[in-house]
mmCIF file of C-alpha atoms in Angstrom:
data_model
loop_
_atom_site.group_PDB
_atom_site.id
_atom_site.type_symbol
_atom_site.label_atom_id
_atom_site.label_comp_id
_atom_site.label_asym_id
_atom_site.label_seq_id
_atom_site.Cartn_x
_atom_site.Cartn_y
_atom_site.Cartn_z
ATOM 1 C CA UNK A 1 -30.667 34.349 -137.069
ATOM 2 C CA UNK A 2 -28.134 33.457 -140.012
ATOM 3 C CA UNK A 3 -24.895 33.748 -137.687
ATOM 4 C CA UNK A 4 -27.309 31.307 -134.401
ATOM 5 C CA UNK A 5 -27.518 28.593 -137.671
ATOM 6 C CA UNK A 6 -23.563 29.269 -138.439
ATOM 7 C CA UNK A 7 -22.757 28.623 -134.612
ATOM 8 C CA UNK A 8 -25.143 25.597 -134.539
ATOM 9 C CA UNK A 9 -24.093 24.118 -137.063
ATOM 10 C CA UNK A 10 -21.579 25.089 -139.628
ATOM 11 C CA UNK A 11 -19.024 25.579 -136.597
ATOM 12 C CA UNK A 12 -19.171 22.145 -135.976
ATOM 13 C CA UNK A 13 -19.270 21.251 -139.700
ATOM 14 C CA UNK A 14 -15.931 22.673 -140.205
ATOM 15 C CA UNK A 15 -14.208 22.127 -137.409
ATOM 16 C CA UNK A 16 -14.117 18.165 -138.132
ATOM 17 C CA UNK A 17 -12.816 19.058 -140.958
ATOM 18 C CA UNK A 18 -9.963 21.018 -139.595
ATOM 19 C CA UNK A 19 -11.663 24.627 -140.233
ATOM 20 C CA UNK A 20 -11.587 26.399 -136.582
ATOM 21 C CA UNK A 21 -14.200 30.178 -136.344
ATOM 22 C CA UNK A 22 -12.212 32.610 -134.985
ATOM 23 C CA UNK A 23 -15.151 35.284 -135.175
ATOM 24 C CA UNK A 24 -18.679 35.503 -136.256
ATOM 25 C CA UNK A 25 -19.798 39.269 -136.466
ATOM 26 C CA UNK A 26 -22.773 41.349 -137.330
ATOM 27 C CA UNK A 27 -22.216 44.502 -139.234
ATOM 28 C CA UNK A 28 -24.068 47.693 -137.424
ATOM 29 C CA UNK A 29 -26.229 48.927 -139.084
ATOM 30 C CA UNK A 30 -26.342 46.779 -142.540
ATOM 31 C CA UNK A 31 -28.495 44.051 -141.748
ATOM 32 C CA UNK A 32 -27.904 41.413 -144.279
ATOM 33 C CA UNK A 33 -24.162 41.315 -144.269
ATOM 34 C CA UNK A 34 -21.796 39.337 -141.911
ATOM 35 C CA UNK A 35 -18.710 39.154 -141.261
ATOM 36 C CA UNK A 36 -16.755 35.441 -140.499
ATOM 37 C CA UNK A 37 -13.169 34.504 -140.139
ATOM 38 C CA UNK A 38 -11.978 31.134 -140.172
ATOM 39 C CA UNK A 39 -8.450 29.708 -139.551
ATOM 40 C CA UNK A 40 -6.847 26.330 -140.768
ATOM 41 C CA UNK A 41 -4.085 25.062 -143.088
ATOM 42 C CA UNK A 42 -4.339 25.312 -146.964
ATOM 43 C CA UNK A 43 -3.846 21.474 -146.963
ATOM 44 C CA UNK A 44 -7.330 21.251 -144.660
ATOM 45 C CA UNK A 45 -9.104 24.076 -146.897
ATOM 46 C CA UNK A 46 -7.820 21.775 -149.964
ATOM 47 C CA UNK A 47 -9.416 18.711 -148.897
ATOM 48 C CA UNK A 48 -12.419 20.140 -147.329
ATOM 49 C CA UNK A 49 -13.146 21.385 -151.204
ATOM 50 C CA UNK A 50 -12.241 17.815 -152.388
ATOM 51 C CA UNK A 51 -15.011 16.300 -149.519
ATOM 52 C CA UNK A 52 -17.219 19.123 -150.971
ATOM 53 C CA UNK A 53 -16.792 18.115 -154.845
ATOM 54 C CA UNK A 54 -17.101 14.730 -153.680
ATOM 55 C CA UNK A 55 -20.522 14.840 -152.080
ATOM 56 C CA UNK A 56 -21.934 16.691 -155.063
ATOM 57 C CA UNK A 57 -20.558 14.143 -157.539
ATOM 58 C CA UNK A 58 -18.234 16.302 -158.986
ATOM 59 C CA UNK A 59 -14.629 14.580 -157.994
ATOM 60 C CA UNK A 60 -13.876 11.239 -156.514
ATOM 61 C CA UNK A 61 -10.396 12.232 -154.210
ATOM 62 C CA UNK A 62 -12.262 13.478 -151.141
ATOM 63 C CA UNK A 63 -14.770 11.613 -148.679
ATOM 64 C CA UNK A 64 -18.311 12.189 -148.987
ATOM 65 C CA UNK A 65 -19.867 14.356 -145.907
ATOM 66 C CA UNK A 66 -23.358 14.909 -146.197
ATOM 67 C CA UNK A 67 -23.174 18.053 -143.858
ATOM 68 C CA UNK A 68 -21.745 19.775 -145.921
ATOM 69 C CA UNK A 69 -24.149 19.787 -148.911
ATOM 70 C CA UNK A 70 -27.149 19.629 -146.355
ATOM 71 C CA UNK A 71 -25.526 23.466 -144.657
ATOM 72 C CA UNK A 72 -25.004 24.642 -148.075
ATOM 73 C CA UNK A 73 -28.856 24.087 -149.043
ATOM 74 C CA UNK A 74 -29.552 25.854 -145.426
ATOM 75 C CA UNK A 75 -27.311 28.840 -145.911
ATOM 76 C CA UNK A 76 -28.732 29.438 -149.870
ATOM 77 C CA UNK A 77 -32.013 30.375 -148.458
ATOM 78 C CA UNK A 78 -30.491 33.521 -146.378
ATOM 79 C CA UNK A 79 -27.278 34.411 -148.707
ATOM 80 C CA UNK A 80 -27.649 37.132 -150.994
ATOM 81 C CA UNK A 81 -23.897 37.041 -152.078
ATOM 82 C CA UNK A 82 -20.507 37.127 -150.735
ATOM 83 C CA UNK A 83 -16.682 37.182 -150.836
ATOM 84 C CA UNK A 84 -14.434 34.369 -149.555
ATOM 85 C CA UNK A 85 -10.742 35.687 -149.047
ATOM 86 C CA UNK A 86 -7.532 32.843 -148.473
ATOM 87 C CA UNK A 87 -5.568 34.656 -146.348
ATOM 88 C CA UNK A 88 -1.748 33.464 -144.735
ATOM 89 C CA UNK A 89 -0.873 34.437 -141.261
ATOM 90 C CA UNK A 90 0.641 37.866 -140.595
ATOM 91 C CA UNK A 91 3.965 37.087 -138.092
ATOM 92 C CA UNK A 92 3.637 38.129 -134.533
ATOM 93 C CA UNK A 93 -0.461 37.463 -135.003
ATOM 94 C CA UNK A 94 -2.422 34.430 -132.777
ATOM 95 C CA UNK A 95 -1.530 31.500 -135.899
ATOM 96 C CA UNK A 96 1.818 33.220 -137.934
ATOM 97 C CA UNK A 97 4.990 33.016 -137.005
ATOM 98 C CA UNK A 98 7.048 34.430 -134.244
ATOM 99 C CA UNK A 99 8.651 37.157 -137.009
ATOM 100 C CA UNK A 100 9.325 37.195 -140.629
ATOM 101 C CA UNK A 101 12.734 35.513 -139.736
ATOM 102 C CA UNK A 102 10.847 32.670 -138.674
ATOM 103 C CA UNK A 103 8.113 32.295 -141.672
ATOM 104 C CA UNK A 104 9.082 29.347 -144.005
ATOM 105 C CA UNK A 105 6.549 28.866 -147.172
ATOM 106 C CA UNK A 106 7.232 25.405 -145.814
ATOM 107 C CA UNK A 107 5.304 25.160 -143.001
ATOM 108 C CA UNK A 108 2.158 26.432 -145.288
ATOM 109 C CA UNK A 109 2.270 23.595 -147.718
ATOM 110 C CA UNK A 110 1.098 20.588 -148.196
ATOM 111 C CA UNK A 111 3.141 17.772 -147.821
ATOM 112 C CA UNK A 112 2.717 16.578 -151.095
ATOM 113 C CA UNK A 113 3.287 19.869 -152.682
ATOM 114 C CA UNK A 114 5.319 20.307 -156.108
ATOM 115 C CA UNK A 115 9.038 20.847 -155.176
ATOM 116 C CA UNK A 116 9.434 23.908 -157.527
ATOM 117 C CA UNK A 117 6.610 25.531 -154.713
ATOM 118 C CA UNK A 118 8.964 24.875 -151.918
ATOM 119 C CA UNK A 119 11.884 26.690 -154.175
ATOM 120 C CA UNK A 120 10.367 29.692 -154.188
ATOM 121 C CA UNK A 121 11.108 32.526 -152.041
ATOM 122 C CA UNK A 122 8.600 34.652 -151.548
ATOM 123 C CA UNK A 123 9.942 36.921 -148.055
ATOM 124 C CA UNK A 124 13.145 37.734 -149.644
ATOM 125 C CA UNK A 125 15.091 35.868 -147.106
ATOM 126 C CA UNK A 126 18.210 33.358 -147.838
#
C-alpha cells in the first residue's frame, strides 16, 4: 500500500524537483520495511531541502511546494522509522563515471561551491 502511494505520488513529487526512483522494493518477509533508491545531483538534493525548509517556514532561499509538506503528512501515518543514505556514483555503474580516471569531484558540485571543495582530491589522482 505504502510503496502504490510512493509511485502515485511522491515519484512525481520528486522528480520535478530533479529526484529520479530508480527502485521501489518490498522486503520478503518483513512487512513494514522498504527499500527505495533515488538518483539526482547533490545541487538538486540541496535545493529540494531548501523548497522543503521553505514550505514549513523554516528558511526563505528555496520556493515553496506544497507537495511536499502535504506527502510528508501522508507518509507519517505509515512510517515507523528509517535511514536516508547520500550516496556518490560508483564508476562503471548506470550514473558514475566511465572509470575512476574519469571521476572529477567537479562534476558533483554545485556550481556555486567553495573553491577550497574543488581543491580537494579525494581519488588520489593528479
Amino acid at each position: 500500500e505504502y510503496l502504490n502511494l510512493v509511485s502515485e505520488k511522491r515519484v512525481d513529487i520528486l522528480g520535478s524537483h530533479g529526484i529520479k526512483a530508480t527502485g521501489l522494493w518490498e522486503v520478503i518477509n518483513n512487512n513494514h520495511e522498504v527499500v527505495m533508491v533515488w538518483a539526482t545531483s547533490v545541487e538538486n538534493w540541496v535545493q529540494f531541502q531548501k523548497n522543503r525548509d521553505t514550505t514549513r517556514g523554516l528558511d526563505n532561499s528555496g520556493m515553496v511546494d506544497e507537495r511536499i509538506t502535504k506527502w510528508e503528512s501522508i507518509s507519517a501515518t505509515y512510517i515507523t522509522g528509517g535511514d536516508t543514505h547520500i550516496m556518490t556514483p560508483f564508476p562503471g555503474t548506470v550514473y558514475g563515471p566511465n572509470d575512476w580516471e574519469n571521476a572529477d569531484l567537479n562534476d558533483w558540485l554545485a556550481t556555486n561551491a567553495p573553491e577550497e571543495y574543488r581543491e580537494q582530491n579525494p581519488t588520489g589522482s593528479e
